[in-house]
mmCIF file of C-alpha atoms and ligand atoms in Angstrom:
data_model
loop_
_atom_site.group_PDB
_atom_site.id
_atom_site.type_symbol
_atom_site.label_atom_id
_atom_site.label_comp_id
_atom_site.label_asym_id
_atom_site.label_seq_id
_atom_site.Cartn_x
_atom_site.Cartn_y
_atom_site.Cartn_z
ATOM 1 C CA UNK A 70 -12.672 64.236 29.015
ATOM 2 C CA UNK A 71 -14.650 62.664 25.957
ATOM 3 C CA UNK A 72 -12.936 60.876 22.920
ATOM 4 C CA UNK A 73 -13.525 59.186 20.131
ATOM 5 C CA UNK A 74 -12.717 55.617 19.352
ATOM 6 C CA UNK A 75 -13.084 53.382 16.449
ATOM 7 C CA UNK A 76 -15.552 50.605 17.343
ATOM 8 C CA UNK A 77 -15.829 48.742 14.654
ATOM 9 C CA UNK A 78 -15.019 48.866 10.893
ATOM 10 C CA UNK A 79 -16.730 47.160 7.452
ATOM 11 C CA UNK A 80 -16.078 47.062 3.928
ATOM 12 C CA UNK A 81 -17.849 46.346 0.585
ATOM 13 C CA UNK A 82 -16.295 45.463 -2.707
ATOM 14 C CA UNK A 83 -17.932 44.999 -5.638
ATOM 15 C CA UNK A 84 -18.012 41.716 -7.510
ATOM 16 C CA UNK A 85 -17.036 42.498 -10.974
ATOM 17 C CA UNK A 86 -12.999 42.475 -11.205
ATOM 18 C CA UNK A 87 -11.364 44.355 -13.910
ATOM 19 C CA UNK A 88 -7.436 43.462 -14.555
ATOM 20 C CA UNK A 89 -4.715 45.381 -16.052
ATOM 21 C CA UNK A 90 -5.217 42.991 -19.518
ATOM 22 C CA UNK A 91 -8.619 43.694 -19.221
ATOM 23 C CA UNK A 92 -7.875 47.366 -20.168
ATOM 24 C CA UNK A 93 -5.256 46.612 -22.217
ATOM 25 C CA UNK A 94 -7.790 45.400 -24.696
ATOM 26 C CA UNK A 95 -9.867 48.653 -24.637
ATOM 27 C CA UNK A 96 -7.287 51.346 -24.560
ATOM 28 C CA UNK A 97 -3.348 51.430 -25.514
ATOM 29 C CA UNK A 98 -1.845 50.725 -22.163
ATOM 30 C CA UNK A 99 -0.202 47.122 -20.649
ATOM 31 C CA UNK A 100 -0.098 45.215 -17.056
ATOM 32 C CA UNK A 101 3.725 46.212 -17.713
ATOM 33 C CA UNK A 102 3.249 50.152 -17.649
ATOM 34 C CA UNK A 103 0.121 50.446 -15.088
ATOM 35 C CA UNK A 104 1.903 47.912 -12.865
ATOM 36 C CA UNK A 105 5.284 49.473 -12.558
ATOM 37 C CA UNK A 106 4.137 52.993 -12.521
ATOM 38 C CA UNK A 107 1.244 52.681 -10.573
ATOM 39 C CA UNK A 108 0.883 49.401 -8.557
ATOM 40 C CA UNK A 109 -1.893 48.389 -9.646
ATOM 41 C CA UNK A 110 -2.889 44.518 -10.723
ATOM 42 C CA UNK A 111 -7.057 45.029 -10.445
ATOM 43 C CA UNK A 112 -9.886 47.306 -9.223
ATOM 44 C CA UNK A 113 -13.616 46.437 -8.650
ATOM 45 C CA UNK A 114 -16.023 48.395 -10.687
ATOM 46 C CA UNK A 115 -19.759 48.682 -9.809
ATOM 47 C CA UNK A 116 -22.136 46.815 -12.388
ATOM 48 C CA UNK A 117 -25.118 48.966 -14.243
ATOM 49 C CA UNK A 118 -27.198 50.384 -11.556
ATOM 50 C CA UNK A 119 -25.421 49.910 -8.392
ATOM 51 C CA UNK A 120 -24.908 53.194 -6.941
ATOM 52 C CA UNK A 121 -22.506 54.477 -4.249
ATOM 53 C CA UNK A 122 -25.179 54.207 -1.716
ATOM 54 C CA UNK A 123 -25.746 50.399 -2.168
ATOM 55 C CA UNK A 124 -21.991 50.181 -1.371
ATOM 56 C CA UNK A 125 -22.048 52.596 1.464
ATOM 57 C CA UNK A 126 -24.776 50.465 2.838
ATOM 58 C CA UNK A 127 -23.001 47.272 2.728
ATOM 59 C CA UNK A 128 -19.880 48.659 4.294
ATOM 60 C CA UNK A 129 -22.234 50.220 6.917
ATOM 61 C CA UNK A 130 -23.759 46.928 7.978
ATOM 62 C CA UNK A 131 -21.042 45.315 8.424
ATOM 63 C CA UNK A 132 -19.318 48.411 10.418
ATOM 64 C CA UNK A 133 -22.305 48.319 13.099
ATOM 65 C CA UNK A 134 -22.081 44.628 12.700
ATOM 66 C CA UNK A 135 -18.577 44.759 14.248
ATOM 67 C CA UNK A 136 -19.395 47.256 16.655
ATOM 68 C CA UNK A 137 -22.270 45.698 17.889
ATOM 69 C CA UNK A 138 -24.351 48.457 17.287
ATOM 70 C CA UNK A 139 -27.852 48.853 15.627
ATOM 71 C CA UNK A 140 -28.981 51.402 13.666
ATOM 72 C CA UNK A 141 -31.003 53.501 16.675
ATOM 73 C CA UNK A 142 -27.539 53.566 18.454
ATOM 74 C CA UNK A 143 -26.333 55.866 16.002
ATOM 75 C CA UNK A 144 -26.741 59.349 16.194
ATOM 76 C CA UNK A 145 -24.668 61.157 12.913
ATOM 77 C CA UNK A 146 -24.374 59.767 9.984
ATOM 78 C CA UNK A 147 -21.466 61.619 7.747
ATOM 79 C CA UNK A 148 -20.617 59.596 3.456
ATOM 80 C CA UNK A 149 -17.174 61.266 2.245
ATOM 81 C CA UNK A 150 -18.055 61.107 -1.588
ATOM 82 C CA UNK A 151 -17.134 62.411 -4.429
ATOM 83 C CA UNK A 152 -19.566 60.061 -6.487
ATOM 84 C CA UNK A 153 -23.325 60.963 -4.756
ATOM 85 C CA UNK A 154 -26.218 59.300 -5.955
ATOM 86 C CA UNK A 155 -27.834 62.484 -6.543
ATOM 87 C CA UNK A 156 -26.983 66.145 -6.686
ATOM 88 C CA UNK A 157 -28.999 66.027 -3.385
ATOM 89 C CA UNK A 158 -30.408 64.969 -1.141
ATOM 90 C CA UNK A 159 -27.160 63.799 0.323
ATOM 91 C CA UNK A 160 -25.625 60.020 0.031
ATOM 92 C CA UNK A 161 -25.914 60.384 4.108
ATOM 93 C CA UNK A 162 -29.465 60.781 3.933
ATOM 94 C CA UNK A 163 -30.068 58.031 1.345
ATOM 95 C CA UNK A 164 -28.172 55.920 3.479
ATOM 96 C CA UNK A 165 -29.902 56.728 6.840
ATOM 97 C CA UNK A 166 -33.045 56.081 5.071
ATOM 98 C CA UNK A 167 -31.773 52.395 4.062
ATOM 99 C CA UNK A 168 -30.402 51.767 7.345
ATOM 100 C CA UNK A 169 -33.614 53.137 9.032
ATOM 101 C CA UNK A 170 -31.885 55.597 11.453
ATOM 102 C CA UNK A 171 -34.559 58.723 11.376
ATOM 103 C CA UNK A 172 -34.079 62.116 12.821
ATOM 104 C CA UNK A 173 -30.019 62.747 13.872
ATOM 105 C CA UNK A 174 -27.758 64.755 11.467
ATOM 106 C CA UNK A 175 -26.859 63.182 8.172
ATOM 107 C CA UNK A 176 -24.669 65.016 5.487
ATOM 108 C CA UNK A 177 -21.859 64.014 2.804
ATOM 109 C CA UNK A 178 -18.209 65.849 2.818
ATOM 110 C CA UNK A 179 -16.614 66.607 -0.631
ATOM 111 C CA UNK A 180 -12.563 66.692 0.234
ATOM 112 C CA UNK A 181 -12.059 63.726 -3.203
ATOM 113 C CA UNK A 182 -9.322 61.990 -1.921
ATOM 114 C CA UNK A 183 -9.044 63.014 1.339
ATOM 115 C CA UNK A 184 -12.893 62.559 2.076
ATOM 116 C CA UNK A 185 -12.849 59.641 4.671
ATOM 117 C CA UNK A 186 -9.647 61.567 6.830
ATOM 118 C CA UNK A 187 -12.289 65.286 6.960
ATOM 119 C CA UNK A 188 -15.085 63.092 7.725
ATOM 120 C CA UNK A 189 -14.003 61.306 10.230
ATOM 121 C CA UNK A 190 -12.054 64.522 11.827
ATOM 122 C CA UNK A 191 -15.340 66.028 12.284
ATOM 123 C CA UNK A 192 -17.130 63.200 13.654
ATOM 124 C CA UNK A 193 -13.888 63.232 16.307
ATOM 125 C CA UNK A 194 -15.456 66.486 16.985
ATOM 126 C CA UNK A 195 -19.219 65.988 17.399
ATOM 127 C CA UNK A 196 -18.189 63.502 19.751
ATOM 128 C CA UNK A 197 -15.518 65.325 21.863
ATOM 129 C CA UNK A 198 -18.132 68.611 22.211
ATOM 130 C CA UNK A 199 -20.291 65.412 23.763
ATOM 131 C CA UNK A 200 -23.198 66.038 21.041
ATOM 132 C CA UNK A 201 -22.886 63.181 19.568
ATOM 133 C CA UNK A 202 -22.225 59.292 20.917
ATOM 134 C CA UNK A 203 -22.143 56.997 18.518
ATOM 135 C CA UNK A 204 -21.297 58.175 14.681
ATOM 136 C CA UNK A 205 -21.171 55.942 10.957
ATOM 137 C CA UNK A 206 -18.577 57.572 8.943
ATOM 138 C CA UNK A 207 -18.302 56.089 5.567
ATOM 139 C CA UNK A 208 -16.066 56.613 2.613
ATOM 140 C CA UNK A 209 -18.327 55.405 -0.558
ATOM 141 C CA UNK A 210 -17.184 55.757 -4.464
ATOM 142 C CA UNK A 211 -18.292 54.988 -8.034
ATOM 143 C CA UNK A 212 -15.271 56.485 -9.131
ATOM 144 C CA UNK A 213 -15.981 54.537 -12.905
ATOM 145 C CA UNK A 214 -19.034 56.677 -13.060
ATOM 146 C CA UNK A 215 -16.878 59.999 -13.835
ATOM 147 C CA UNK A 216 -13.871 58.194 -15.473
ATOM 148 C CA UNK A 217 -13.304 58.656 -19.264
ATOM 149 C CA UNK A 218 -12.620 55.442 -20.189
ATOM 150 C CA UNK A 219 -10.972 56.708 -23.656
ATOM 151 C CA UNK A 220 -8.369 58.707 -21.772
ATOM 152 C CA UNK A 221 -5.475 55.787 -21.290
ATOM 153 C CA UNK A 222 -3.794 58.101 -18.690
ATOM 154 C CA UNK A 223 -6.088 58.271 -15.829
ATOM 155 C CA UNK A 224 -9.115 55.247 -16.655
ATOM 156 C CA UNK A 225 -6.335 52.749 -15.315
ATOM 157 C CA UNK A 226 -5.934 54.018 -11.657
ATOM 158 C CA UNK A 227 -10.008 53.855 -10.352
ATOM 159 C CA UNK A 228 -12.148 51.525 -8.666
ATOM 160 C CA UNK A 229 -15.236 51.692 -6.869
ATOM 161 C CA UNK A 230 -15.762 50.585 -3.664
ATOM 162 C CA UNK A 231 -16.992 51.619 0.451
ATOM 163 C CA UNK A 232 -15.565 51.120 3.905
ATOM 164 C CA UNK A 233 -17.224 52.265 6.755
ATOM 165 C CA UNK A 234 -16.326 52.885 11.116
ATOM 166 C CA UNK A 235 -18.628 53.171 13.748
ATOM 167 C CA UNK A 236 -17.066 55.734 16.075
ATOM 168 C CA UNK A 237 -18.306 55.774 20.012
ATOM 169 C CA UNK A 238 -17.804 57.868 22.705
ATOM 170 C CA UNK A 239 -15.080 56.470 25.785
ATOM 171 C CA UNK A 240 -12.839 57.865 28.100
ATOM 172 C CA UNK A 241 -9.526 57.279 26.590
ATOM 173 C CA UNK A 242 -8.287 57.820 23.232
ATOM 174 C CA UNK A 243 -9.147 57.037 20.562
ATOM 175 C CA UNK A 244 -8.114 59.368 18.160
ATOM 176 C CA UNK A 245 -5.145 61.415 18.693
ATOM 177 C CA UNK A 246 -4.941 63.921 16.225
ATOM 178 C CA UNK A 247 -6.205 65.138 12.965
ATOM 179 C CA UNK A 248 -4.634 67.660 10.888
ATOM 180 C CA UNK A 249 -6.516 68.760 7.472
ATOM 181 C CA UNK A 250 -5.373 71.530 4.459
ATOM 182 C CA UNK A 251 -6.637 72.244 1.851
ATOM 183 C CA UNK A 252 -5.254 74.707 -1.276
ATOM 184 C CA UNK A 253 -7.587 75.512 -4.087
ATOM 185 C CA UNK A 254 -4.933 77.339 -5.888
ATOM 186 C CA UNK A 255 -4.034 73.696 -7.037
ATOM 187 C CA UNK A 256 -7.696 73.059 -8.426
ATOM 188 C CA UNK A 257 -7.028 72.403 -12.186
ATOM 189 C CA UNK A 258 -4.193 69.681 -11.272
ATOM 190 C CA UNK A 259 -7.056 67.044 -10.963
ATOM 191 C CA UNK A 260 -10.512 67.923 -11.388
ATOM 192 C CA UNK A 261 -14.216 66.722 -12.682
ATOM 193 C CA UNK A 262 -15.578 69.925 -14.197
ATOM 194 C CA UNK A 263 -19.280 70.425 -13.877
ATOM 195 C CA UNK A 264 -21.793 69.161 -16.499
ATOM 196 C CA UNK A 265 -22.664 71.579 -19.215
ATOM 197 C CA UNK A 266 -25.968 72.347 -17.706
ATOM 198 C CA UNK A 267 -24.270 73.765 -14.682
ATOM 199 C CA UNK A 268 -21.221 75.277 -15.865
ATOM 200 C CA UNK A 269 -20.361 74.925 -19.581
ATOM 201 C CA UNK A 270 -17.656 72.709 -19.204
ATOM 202 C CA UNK A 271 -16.726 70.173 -21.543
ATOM 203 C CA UNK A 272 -16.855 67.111 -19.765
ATOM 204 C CA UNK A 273 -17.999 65.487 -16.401
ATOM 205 C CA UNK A 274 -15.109 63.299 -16.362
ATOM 206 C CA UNK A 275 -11.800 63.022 -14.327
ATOM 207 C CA UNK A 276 -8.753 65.236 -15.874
ATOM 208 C CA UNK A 277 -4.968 65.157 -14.302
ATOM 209 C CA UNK A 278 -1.995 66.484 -14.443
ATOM 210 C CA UNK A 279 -0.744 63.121 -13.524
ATOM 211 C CA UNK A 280 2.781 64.109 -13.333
ATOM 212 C CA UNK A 281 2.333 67.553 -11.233
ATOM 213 C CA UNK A 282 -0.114 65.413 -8.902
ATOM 214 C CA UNK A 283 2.508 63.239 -8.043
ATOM 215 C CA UNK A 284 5.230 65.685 -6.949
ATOM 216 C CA UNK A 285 2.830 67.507 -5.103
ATOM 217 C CA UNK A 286 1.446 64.611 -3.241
ATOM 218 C CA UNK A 287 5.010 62.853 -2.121
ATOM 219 C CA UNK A 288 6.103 66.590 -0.766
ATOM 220 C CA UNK A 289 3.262 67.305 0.736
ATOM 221 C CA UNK A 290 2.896 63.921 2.260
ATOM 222 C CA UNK A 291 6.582 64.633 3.928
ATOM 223 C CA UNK A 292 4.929 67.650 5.750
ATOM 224 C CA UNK A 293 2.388 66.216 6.539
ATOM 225 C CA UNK A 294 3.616 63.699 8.433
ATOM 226 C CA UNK A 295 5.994 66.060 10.302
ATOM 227 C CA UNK A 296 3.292 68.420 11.612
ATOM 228 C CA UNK A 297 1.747 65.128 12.846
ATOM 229 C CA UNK A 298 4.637 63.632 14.697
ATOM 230 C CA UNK A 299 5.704 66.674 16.066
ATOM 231 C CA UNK A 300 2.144 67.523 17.330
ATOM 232 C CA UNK A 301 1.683 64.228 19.369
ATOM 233 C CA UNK A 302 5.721 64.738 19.803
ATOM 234 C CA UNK A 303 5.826 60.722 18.828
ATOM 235 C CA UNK A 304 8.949 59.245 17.106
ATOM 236 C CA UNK A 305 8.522 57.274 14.120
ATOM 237 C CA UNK A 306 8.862 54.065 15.870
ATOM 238 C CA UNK A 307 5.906 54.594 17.498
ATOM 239 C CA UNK A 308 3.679 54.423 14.595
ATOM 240 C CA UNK A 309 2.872 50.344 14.546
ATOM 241 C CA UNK A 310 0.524 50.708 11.165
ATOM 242 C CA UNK A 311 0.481 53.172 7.929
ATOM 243 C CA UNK A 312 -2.870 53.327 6.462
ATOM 244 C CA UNK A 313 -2.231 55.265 3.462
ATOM 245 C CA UNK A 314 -4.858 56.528 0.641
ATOM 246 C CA UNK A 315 -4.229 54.256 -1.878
ATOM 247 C CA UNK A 316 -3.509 56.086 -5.003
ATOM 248 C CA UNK A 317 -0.543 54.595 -5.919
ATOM 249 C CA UNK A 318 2.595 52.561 -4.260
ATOM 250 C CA UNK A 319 5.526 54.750 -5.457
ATOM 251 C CA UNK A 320 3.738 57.592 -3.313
ATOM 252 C CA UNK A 321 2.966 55.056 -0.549
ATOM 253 C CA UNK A 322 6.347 53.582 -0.768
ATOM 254 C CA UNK A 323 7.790 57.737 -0.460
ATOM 255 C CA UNK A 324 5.426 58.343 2.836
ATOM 256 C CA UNK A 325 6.652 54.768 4.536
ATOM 257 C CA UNK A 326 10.639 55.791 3.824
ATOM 258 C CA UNK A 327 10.014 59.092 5.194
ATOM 259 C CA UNK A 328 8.750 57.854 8.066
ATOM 260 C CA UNK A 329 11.342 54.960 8.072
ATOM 261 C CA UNK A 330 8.697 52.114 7.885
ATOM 262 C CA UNK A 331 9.131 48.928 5.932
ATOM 263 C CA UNK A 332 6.435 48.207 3.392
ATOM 264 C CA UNK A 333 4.974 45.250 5.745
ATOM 265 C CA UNK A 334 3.983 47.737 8.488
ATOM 266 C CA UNK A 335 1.793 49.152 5.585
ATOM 267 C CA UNK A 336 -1.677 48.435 4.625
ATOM 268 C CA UNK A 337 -1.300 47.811 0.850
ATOM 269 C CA UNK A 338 -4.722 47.882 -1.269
ATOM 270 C CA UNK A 339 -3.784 49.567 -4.214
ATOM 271 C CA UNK A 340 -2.526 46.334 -6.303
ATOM 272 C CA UNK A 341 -6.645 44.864 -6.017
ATOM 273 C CA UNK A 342 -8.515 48.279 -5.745
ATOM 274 C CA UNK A 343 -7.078 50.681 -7.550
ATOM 275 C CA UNK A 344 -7.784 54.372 -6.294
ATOM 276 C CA UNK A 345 -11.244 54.122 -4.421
ATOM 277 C CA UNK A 346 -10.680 57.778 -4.118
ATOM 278 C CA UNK A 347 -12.516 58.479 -0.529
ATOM 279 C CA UNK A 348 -13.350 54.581 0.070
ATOM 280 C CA UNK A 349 -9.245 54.072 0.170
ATOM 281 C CA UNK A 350 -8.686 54.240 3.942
ATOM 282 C CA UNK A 351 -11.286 52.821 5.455
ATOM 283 C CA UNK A 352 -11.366 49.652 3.069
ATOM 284 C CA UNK A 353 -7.917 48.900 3.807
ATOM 285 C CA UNK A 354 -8.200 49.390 7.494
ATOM 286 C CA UNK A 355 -11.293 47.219 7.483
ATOM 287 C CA UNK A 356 -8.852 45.233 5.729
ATOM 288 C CA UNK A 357 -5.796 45.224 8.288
ATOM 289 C CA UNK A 358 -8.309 44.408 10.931
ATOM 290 C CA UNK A 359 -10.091 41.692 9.412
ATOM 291 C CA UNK A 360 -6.863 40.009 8.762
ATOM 292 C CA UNK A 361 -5.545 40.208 12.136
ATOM 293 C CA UNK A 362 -2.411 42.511 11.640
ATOM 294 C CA UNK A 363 -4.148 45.854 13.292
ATOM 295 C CA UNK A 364 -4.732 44.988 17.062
ATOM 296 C CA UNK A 365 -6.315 46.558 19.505
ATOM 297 C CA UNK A 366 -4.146 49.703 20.897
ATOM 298 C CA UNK A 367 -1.651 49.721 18.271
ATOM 299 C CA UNK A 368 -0.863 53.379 17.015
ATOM 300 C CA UNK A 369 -2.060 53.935 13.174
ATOM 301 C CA UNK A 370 -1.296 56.818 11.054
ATOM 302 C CA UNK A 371 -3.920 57.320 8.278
ATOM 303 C CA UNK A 372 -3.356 60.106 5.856
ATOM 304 C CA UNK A 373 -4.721 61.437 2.408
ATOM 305 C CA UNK A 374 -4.170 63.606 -0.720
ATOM 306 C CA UNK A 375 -6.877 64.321 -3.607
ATOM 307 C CA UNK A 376 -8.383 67.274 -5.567
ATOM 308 C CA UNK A 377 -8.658 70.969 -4.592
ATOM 309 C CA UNK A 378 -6.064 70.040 -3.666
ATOM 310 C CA UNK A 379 -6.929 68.664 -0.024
ATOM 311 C CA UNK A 380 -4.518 66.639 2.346
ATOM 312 C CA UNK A 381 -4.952 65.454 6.010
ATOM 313 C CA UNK A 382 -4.018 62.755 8.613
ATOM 314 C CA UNK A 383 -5.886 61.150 11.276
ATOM 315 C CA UNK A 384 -3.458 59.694 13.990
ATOM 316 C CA UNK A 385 -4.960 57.210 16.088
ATOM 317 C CA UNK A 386 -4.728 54.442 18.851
ATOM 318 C CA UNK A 387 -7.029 51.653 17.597
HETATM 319 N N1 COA B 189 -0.373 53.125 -20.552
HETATM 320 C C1 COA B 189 0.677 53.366 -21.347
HETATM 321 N N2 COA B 189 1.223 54.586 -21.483
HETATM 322 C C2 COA B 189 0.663 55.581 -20.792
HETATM 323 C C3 COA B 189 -0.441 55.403 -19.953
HETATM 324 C C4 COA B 189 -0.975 54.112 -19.858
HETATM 325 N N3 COA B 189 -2.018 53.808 -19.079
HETATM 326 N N4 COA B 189 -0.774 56.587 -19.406
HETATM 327 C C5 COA B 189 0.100 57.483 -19.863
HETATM 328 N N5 COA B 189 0.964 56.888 -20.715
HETATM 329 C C6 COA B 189 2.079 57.484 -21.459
HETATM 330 C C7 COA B 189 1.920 58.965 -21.641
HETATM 331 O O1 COA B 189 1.095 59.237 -22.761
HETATM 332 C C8 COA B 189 3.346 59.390 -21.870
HETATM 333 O O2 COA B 189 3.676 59.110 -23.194
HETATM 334 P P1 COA B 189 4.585 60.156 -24.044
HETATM 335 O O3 COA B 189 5.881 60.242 -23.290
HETATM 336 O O4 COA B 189 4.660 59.504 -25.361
HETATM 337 O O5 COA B 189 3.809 61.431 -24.011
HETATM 338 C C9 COA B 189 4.148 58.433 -20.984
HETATM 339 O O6 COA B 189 3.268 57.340 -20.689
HETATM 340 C C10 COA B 189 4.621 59.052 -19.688
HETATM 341 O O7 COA B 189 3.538 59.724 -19.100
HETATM 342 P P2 COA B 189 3.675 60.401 -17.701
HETATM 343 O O8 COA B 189 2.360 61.035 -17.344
HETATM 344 O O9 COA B 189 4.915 61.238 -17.647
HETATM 345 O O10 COA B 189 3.918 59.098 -16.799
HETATM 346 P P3 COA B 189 4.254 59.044 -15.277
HETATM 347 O O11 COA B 189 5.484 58.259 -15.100
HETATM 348 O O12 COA B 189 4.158 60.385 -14.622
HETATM 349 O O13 COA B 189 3.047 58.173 -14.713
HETATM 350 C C11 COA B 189 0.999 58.454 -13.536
HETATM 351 C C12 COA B 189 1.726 58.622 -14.866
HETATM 352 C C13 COA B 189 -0.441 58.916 -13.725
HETATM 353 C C14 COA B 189 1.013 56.987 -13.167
HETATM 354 C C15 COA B 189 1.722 59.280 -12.455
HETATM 355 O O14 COA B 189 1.948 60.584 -12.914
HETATM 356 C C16 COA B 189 0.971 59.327 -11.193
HETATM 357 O O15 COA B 189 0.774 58.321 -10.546
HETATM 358 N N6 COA B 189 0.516 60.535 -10.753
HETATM 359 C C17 COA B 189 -0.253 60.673 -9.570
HETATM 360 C C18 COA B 189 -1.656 60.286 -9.900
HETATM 361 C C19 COA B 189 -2.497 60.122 -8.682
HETATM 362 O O16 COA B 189 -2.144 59.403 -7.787
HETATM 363 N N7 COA B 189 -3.660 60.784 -8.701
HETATM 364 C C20 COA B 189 -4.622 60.656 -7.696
HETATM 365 C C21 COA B 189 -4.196 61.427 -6.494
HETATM 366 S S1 COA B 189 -5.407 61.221 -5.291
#
């Protein structure tokens, strides 16, 4: 039997820090409010010109980096955006060109939110079916790009920002489960309509029903993470690490109680990133394993909620 382990992770940031005051000064908002509804204290934003595939590619490097990998070891290359460069080609393709990988299978997934858990639930599966050995799945956003940053309610929650895995072939697990939904009944509760020259809509920018979003997500989340204990019948003690979409910490905090986790056996980015939409998970794990508190064979639950609506959760041994 094939699976799929995580072989090494990476992360980009970019430099420019926006706070809480920053924003207060452009739009009628505080540190107060965005802090104790949201969580959040800071997010990166990407300067003039730096696209989601210059962040992809950092967070790539340093993913094979870790691994110990170079670029001719890879053999699919999947970017969860929701932010391309282009309308196509593909942010994978743009990035295989950059890395200088030529020839295997490169394409983007568009799940928002939930990007990084689809992506790498189908890279699980190129590699169990034994077509593929060695796979760079990357979660990459320049969520400022398609924020209105007039609109008070929603320009406070985004950042920009990439992680990135290398995923290998081995004989023992490795990823346990995944488990992805998606409901497009739910599709105006947070949405970028299309640009006028494709659809007539009014704006390219982000629009929520912030409040609707919210209940949705902490139920959902509850489900979700029953149908994944119950299908690796695990107890919730046996979960070591949360790695939660970072969206924001009362929803976290909902998802950690329900699975009767204190906070400090969660990986918290929210407070410095913001919402990196499909960049979330795999910049905090890079970010739990960098700092030494994921280890080798501990049991991490990673799980996701965005537009369509879409939800998922990758459980995995590390
Ligand atoms: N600063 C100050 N006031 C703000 C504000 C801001 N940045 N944004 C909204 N408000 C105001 C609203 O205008 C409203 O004022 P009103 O009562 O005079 O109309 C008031 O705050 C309450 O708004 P409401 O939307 O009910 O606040 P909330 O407690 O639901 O918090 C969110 C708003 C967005 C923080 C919250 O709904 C949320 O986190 N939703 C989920 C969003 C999310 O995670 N989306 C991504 C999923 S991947």
């Amino acid at each position: 039997m094939t699976y799929a382990r995580i072989l090494g992770t990476g992360s980009f940031l970019p430099e420019h820090v926006v706070t809480n005051a920053d924003l207060a000064s452009q739009v009628n908002t505080s540190d107060e409010w965005i802090v104790s509804r949201t969580g959040i204290r800071e997010r990166r934003i990407a300067r003039a010109g730096e696209t989601t595939c210059d962040l992809a590619e950092r967070a790539a490097r340093q993913a094979l980096d870790a691994a110990g990998c170079v670029a001719s070891d890879i053999d699919l290359v999947i970017v969860a955006t929701t932010t391309p460069d282009r309308v196509f080609p593909g942010t994978a393709c743009l990035l295989q060109e950059r890395l200088g990988i030529h020839g295997p299978a490169a394409f983007d997934v568009q799940a928002v939110c939930t990007g990084f858990v689809y992506a790498l639930a189908i890279a699980e599966k190129f590699i169990r079916t034994g077509s593929t050995k060695r796979a760079l799945v990357v979660g990459a956003e320049t969520m400022s790009r398609i924020v209105d940053w007039n609109d008070r309610s929603t320009c406070v929650l985004f950042g920009d920002g990439a992680g990135a895995v290398v995923l290998g072939a081995g004989d023992a697990p490795g990823i346990l489960s995944s488990h992805l939904h998606a409901d497009g009944a739910y599709k105006e509760l947070l949405t970028v309509a299309a640009t006028e020259p494709l659809q007539g809509a009014a704006t390219g920018h982000i629009t929520m029903r912030g409040n609707e979003v919210f209940r949705m997500a902490v139920t959902t989340l509850d489900a979700l993470v029953g149908e994944t204990l119950a299908a690796n019948d695990l107890r919730q003690t046996d979960i070591r690490w949360l790695v939660p979409h970072q969206a924001n910490i009362r929803i976290i905090a909902a998802t950690a109680k329900r699975l009767g986790m204190a906070m400090d056996q969660v990986i918290v980015t929210v407070d410095r990133h913001g919402n990196t939409s499909a960049a979330s998970i795999p910049l905090a794990f890079d970010v739990g394993v960098r700092d030494g508190r994921i280890q080798r064979g501990d049991v991490v639950l990673m799980e996701a909620f965005g537009g369509g609506l879409t939800w998922g959760s990758v459980l995995l041994r590390y």
